Short mmCIF file of C-alpha atoms in Angstrom, two decimals:
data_model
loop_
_atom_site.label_atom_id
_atom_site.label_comp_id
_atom_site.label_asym_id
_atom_site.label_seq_id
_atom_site.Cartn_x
_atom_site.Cartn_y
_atom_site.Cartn_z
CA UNK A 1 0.00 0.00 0.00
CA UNK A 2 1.52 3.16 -1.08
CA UNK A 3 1.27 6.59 1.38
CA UNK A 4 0.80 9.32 -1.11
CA UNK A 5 0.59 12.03 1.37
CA UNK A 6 -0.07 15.44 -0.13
CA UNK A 7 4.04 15.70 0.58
CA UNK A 8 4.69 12.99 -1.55
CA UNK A 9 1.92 12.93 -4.33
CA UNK A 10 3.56 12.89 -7.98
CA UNK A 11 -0.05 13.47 -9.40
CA UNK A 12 0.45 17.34 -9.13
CA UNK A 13 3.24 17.35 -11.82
CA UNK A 14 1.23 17.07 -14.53
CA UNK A 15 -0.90 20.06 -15.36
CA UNK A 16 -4.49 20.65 -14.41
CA UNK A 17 -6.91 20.33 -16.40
CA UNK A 18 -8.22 23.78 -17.19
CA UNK A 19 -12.32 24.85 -17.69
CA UNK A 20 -11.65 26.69 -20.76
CA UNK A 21 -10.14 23.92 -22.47
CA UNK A 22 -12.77 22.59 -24.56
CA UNK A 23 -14.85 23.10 -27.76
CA UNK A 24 -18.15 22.31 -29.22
CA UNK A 25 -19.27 20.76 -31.55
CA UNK A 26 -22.99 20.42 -33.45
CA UNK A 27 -23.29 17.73 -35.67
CA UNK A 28 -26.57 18.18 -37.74
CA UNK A 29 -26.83 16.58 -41.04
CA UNK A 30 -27.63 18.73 -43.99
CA UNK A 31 -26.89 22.17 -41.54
CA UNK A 32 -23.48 22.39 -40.62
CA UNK A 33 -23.96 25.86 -41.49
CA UNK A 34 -25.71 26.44 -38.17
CA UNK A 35 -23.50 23.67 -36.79
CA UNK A 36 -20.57 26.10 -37.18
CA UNK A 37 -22.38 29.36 -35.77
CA UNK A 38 -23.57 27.84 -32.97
CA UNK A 39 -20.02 26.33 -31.75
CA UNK A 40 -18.31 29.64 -32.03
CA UNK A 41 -20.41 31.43 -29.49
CA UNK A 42 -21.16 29.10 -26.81
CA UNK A 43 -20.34 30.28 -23.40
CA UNK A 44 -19.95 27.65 -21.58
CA UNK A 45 -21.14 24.02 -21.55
CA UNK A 46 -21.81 22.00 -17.81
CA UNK A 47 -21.32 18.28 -18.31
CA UNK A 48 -24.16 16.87 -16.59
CA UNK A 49 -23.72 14.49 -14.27
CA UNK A 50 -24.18 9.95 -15.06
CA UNK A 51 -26.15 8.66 -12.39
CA UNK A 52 -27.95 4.98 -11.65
CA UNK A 53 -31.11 4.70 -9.58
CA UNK A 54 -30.59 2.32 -6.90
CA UNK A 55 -33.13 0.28 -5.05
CA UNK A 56 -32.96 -0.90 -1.44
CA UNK A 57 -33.28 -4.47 0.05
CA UNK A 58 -33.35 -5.34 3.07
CA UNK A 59 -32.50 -8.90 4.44
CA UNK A 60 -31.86 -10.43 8.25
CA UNK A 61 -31.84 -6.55 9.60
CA UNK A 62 -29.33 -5.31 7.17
CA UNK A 63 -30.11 -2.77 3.99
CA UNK A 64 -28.48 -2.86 0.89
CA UNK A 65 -28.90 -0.86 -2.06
CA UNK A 66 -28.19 -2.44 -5.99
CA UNK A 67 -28.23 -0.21 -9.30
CA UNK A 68 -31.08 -0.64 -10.71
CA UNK A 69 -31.82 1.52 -13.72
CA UNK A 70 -29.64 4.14 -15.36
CA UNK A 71 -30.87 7.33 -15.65
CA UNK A 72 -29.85 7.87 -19.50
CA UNK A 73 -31.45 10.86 -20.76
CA UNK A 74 -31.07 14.46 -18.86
CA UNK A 75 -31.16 18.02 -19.91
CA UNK A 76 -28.53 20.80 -20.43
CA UNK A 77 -28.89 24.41 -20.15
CA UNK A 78 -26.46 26.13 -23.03
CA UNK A 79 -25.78 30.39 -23.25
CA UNK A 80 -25.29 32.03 -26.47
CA UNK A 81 -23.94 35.39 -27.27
CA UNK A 82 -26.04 36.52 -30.58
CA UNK A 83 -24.47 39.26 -32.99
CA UNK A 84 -25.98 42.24 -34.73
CA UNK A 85 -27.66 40.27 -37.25
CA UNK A 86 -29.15 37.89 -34.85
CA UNK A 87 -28.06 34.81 -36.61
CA UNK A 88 -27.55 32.66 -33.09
CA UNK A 89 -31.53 33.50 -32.40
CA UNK A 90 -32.08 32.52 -36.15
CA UNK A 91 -30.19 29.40 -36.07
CA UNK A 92 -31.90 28.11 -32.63
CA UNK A 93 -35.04 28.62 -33.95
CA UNK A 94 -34.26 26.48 -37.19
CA UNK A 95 -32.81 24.19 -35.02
CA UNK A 96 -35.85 23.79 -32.71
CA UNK A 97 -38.65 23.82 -35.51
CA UNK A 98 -36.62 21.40 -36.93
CA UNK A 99 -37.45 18.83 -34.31
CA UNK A 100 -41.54 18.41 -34.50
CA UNK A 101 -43.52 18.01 -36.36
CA UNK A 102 -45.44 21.80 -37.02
CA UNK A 103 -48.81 21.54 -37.56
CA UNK A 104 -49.60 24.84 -37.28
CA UNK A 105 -49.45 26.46 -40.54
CA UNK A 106 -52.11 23.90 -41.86
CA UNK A 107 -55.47 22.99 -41.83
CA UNK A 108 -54.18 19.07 -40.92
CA UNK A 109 -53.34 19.86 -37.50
CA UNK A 110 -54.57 16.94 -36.07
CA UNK A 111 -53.17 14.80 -38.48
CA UNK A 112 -49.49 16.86 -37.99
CA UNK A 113 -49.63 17.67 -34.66
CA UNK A 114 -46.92 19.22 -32.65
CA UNK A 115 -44.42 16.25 -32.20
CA UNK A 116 -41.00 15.04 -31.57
CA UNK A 117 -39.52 13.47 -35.13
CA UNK A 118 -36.47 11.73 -34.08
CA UNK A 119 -34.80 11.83 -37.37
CA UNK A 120 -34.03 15.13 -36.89
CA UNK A 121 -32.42 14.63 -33.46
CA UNK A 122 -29.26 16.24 -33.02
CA UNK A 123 -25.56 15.20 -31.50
CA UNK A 124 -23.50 17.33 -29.14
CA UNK A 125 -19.77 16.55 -29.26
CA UNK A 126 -18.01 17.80 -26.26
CA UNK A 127 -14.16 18.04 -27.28
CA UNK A 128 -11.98 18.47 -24.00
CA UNK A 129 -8.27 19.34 -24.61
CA UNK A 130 -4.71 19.61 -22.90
CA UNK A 131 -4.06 22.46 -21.66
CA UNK A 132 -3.55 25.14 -23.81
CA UNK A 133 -4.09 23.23 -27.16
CA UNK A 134 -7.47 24.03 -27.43
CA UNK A 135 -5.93 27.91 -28.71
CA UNK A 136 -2.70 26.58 -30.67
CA UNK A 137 -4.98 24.09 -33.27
CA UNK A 138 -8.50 23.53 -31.88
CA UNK A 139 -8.74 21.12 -35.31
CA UNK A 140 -6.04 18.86 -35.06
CA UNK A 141 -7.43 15.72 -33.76
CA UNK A 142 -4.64 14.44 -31.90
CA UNK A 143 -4.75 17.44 -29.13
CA UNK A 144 -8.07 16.04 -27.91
CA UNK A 145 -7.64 13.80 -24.93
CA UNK A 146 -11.75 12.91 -25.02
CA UNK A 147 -15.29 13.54 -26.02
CA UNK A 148 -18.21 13.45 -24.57
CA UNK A 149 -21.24 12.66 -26.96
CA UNK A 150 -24.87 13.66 -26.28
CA UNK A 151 -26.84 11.67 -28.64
CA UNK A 152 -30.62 12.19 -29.67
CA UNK A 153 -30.70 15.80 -28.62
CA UNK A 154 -33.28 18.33 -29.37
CA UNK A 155 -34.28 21.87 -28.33
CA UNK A 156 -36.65 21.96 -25.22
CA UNK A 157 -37.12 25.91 -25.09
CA UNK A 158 -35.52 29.21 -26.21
CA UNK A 159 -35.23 31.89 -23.57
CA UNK A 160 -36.94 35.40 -24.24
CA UNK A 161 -35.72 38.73 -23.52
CA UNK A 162 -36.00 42.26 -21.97
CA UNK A 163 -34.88 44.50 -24.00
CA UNK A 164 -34.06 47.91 -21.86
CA UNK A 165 -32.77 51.06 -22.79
CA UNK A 166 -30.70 51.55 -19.43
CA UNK A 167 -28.76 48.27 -19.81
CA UNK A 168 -24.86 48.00 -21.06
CA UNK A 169 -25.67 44.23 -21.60
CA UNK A 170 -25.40 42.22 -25.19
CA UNK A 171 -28.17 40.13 -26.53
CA UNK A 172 -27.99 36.55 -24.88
CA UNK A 173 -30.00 33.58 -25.30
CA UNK A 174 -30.52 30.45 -22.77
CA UNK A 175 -31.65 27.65 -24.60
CA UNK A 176 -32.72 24.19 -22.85
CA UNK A 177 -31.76 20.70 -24.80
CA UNK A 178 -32.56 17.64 -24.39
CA UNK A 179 -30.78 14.18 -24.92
CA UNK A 180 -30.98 10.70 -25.37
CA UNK A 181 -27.99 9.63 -24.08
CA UNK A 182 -24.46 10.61 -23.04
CA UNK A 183 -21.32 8.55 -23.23
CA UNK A 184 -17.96 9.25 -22.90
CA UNK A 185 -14.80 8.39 -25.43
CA UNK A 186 -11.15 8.43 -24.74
CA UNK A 187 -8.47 9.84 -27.04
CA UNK B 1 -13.36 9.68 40.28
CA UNK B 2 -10.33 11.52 38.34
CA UNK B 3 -11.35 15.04 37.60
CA UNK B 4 -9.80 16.62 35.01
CA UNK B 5 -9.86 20.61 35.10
CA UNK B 6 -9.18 22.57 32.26
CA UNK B 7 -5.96 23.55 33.56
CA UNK B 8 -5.36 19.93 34.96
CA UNK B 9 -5.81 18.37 31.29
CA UNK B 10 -2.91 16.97 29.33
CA UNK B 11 -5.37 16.12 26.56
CA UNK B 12 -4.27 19.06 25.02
CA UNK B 13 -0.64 18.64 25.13
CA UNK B 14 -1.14 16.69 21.94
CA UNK B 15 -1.67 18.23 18.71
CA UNK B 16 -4.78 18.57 17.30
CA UNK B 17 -5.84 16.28 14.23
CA UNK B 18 -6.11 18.70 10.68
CA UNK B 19 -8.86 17.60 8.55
CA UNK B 20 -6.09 17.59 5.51
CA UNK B 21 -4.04 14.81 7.69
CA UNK B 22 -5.67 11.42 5.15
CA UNK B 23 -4.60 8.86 2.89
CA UNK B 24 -7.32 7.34 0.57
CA UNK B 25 -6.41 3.41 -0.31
CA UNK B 26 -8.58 2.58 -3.11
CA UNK B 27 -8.52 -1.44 -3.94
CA UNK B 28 -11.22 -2.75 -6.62
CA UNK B 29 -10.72 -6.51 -6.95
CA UNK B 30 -8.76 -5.99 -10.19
CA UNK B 31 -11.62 -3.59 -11.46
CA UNK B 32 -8.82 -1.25 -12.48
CA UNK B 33 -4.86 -1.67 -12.32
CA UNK B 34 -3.11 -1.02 -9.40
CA UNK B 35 -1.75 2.12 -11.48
CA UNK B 36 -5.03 3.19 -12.15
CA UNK B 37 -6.15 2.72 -8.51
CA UNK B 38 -3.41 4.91 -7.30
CA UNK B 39 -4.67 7.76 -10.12
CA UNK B 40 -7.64 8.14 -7.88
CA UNK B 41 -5.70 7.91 -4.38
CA UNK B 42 -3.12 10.77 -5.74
CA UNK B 43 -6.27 12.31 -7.00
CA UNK B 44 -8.27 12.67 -4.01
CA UNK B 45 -8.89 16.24 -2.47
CA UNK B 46 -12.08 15.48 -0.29
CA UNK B 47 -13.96 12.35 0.91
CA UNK B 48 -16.84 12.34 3.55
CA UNK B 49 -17.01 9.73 6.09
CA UNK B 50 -20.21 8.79 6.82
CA UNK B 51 -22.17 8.58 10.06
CA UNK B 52 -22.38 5.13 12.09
CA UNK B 53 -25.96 5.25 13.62
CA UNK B 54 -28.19 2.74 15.17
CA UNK B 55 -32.12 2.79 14.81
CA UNK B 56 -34.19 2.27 18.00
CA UNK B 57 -37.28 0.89 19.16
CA UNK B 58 -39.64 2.31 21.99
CA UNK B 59 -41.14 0.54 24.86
CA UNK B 60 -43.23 1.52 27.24
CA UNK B 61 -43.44 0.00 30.06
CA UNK B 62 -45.86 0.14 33.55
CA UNK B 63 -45.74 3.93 33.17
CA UNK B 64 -42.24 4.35 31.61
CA UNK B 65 -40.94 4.80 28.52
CA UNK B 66 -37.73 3.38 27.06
CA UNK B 67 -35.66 3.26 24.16
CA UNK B 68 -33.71 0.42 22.60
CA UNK B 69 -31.36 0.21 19.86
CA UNK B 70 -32.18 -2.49 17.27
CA UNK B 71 -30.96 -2.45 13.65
CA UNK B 72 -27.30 -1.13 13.10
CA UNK B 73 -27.44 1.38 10.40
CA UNK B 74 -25.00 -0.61 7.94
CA UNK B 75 -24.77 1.03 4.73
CA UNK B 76 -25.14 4.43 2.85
CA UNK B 77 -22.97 7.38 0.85
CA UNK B 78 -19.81 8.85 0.59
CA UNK B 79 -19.09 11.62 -1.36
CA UNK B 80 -15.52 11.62 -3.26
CA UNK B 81 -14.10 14.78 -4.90
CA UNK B 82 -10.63 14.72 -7.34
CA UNK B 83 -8.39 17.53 -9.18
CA UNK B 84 -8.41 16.63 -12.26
CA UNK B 85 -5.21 16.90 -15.14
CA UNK B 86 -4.90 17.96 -18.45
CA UNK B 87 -4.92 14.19 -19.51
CA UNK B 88 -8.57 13.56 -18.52
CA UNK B 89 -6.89 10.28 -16.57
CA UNK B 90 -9.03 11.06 -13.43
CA UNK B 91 -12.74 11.30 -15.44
CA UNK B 92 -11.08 7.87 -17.58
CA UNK B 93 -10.29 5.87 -14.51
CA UNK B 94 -14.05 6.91 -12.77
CA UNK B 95 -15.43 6.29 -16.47
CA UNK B 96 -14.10 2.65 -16.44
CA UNK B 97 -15.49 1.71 -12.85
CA UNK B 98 -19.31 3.34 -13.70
CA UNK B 99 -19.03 1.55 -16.62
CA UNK B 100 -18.82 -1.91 -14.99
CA UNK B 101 -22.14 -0.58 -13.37
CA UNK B 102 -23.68 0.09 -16.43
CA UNK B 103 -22.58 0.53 -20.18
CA UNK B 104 -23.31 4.26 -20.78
CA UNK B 105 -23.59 3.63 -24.89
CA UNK B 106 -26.13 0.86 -24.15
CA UNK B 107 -28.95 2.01 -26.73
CA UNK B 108 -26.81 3.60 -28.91
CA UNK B 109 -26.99 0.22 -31.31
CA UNK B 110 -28.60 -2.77 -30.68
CA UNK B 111 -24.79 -4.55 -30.19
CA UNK B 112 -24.29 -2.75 -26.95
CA UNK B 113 -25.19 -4.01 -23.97
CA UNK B 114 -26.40 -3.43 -20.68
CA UNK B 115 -23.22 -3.62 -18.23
CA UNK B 116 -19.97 -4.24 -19.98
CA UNK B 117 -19.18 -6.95 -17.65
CA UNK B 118 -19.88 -9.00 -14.65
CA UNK B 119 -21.17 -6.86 -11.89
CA UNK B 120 -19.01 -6.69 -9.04
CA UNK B 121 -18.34 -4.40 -6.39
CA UNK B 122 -14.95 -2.93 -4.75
CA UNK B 123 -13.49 -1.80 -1.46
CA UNK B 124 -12.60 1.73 -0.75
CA UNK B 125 -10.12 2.00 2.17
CA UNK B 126 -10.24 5.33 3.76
CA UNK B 127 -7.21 5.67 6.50
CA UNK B 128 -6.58 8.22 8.25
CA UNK B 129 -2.92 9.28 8.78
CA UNK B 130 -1.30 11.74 11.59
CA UNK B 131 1.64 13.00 9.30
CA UNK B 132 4.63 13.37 11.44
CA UNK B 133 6.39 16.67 11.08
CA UNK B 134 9.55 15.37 11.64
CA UNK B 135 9.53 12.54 8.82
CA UNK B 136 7.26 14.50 6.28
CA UNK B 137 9.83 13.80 3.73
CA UNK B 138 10.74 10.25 3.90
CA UNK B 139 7.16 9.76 4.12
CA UNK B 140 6.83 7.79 7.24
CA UNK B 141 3.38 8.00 8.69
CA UNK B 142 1.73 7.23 11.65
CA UNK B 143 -1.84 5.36 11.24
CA UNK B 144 -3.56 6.16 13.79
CA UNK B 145 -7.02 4.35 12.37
CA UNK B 146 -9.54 4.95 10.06
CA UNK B 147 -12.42 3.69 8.05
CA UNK B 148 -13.02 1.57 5.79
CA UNK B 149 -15.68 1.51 3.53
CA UNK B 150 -16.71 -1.89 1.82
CA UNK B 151 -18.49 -3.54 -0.93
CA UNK B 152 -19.14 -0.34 -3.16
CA UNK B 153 -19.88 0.72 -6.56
CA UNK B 154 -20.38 4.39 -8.45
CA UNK B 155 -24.03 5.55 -8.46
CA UNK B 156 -23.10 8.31 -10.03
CA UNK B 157 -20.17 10.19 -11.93
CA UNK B 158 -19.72 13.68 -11.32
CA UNK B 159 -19.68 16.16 -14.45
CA UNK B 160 -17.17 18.55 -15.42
CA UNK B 161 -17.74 21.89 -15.95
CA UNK B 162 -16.29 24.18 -18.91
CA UNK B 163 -16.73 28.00 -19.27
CA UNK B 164 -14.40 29.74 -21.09
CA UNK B 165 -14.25 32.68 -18.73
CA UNK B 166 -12.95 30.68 -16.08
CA UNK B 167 -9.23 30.06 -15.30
CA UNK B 168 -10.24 27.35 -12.32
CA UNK B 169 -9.08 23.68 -12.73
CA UNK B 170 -11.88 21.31 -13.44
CA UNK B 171 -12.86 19.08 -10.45
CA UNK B 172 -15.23 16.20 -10.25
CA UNK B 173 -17.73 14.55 -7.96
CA UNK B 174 -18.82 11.26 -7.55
CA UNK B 175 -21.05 9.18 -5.46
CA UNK B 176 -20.19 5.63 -3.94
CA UNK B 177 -22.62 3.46 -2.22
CA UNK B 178 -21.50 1.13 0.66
CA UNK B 179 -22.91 -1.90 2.03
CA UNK B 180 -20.87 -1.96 5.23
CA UNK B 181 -18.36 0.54 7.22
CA UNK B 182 -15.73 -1.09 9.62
CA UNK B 183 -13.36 0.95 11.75
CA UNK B 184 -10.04 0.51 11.72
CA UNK B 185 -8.73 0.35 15.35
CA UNK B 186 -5.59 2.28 16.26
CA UNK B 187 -2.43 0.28 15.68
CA UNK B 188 0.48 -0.18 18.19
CA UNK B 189 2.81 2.84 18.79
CA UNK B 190 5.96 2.50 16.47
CA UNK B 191 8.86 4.16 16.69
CA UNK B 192 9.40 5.08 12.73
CA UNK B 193 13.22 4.69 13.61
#
């Protein structure tokens, strides 16, 4: 058994691993037009966390608990900065009418009814990098150390706004996705 | 009866205990390589011990009332925190043990399935160290007891966070489940020399 006190822990020579160190990536087929706009101007991106439900059983006055079922799907909660010409609002939009089914526009609206079409799902590729190789070539492959996929995604909601004479603040938008499932992959 | 004042006490001629003064073991039954397992110990920034606690039972009796314990509170949560480095090894290493759990691409095609291998659980060995001042760099210890945590398994796997107006280190938390908690009872005094 080795004593790895904090006085003699060799872990710390290697460099953290640093928040900003990451990109995005949008992988819609047929759009990678949007795909592109929307990875340059996301904020920030919280990796949720993988969890198992658990179920207790109790036998001769002990308890256990067993996993049970995974708890696949989740939500995340992305910020964009939009521009002057409002493309990031523009491409969310496309993005989220994109996903159902609008029957709105028509008189068949309860034959097309507002609905999820999976086709059209979405992937979210979460591209984590060594320290400061995500500036030096975010494209080169080999700088990537892992991804994090979030499959089956689709938008949930788009924020609104208050738009407000006395404010110094840009134009943001907080949009809510959905996913399937998340798994991770090591470089 | 001794009595002990406050200025009569030699409890205190003794150093107090810093909450920074642990050593995490981590064994897993050859769930991951012993290289792997000592990722996670180096790893380690904060781990909660849990409570021991014992349910009771009332009974009333000709007027009074009494309590009894019955059923030993034997398992429960611990909460583990790591730095992690520019490598990702700490998120891989937790990645490989909540995937013996469950296989988190399960669904993704109808080839994967639900746990990527036999289920089996591992023992977390949480010992706490007094770090002698005087031997800090030869890395002699003295165990003075500890915990140990057995027959565990990840219910969940902390996520990372990225933001790129922060200039923090990323950290993750995780969640282990334990079926039983033994104490480790203070060893013999040693002279390291």
């Amino acid at each position: 058994m080795s004593n790895t006190t904090i006085f003699t822990n060799a872990y710390y020579q290697k460099k953290p691993q640093a928040q900003y160190s990451f990109t995005v990536d949008f992988i819609f087929e047929g759009k990678e037009d949007l795909s592109k706009i929307l990875s340059c101007t996301l904020q920030n991106f919280k990796i949720p966390d993988m969890k198992i439900n658990t179920i207790t059983l109790n036998q001769f006055g002990f308890t256990y608990t067993r996993p049970a079922r995974a708890a696949k799907h989740g939500g995340l909660s992305l910020s964009f900065n939009d521009n002057s010409s409002l493309n990031i609002r523009g491409a969310l939009v496309s993005l989220y009418q994109s996903s159902f089914y609008s029957g709105f526009e028509t008189s068949e609206f309860f034959v097309n009814a507002p609905y999820r079409i999976p086709e059209n799902n979405f992937e979210i590729i979460v591209n984590v990098y060594k320290l400061g190789y995500a500036t030096l070539d975010a494209t080169d492959e080999n700088n990537i150390v892992g991804k994090i996929h979030f499959t089956g995604c689709f938008v949930e909601n788009i924020s609104g706004i208050d738009f407000d004479y006395s404010s110094q603040d840009i134009v943001k938008w907080t949009t809510s996705i959905k996913y399937d499932n998340m798994y991770f992959e090591a470089q | 009866m001794k009595i002990n004042s406050i200025f009569n006490n030699n409890f205190y001629d003794m150093k107090p205990l810093p909450l920074w003064a642990f050593n995490v073991h981590i064994k897993t039954n050859g769930l991951l390589t012993p290289n792997e397992e000592d990722i996670l110990n180096n790893a380690i920034t904060k781990i909660s011990v849990p409570e021991v606690a014992v349910e009771t039972v009332n009974l009333a009796f000709a007027g009074y009332n009494t309590q009894h314990p019955s059923k030993v509170k034997n398992n429960g949560q611990s909460s583990l925190t790591f730095n992690e480095n520019e490598d990702l090894d700490v998120y891989k290493t937790l990645y490989k043990l909540y995937s013996n759990i469950h296989n988190p691409k399960y669904g993704e095609s109808i080839d994967e399935e639900y746990t990527n291998s036999e289920f089996k659980y591992f023992d977390v060995f949480i010992t706490v160290s007094l770090l002698d001042l005087k031997h800090i760099q030869s890395s002699v210890n003295l165990d003075i007891g500890g915990f140990e945590l057995h027959a565990c398994y990840l219910s969940s796997l902390g996520g990372l966070s990225f933001d790129y107006s922060s200039s923090n280190a990323n950290e993750i938390t995780c969640t282990l489940e334990y079926q039983f908690i033994d104490h480790i009872p203070q060893e013999s005094e040693e002279d390291p020399e």
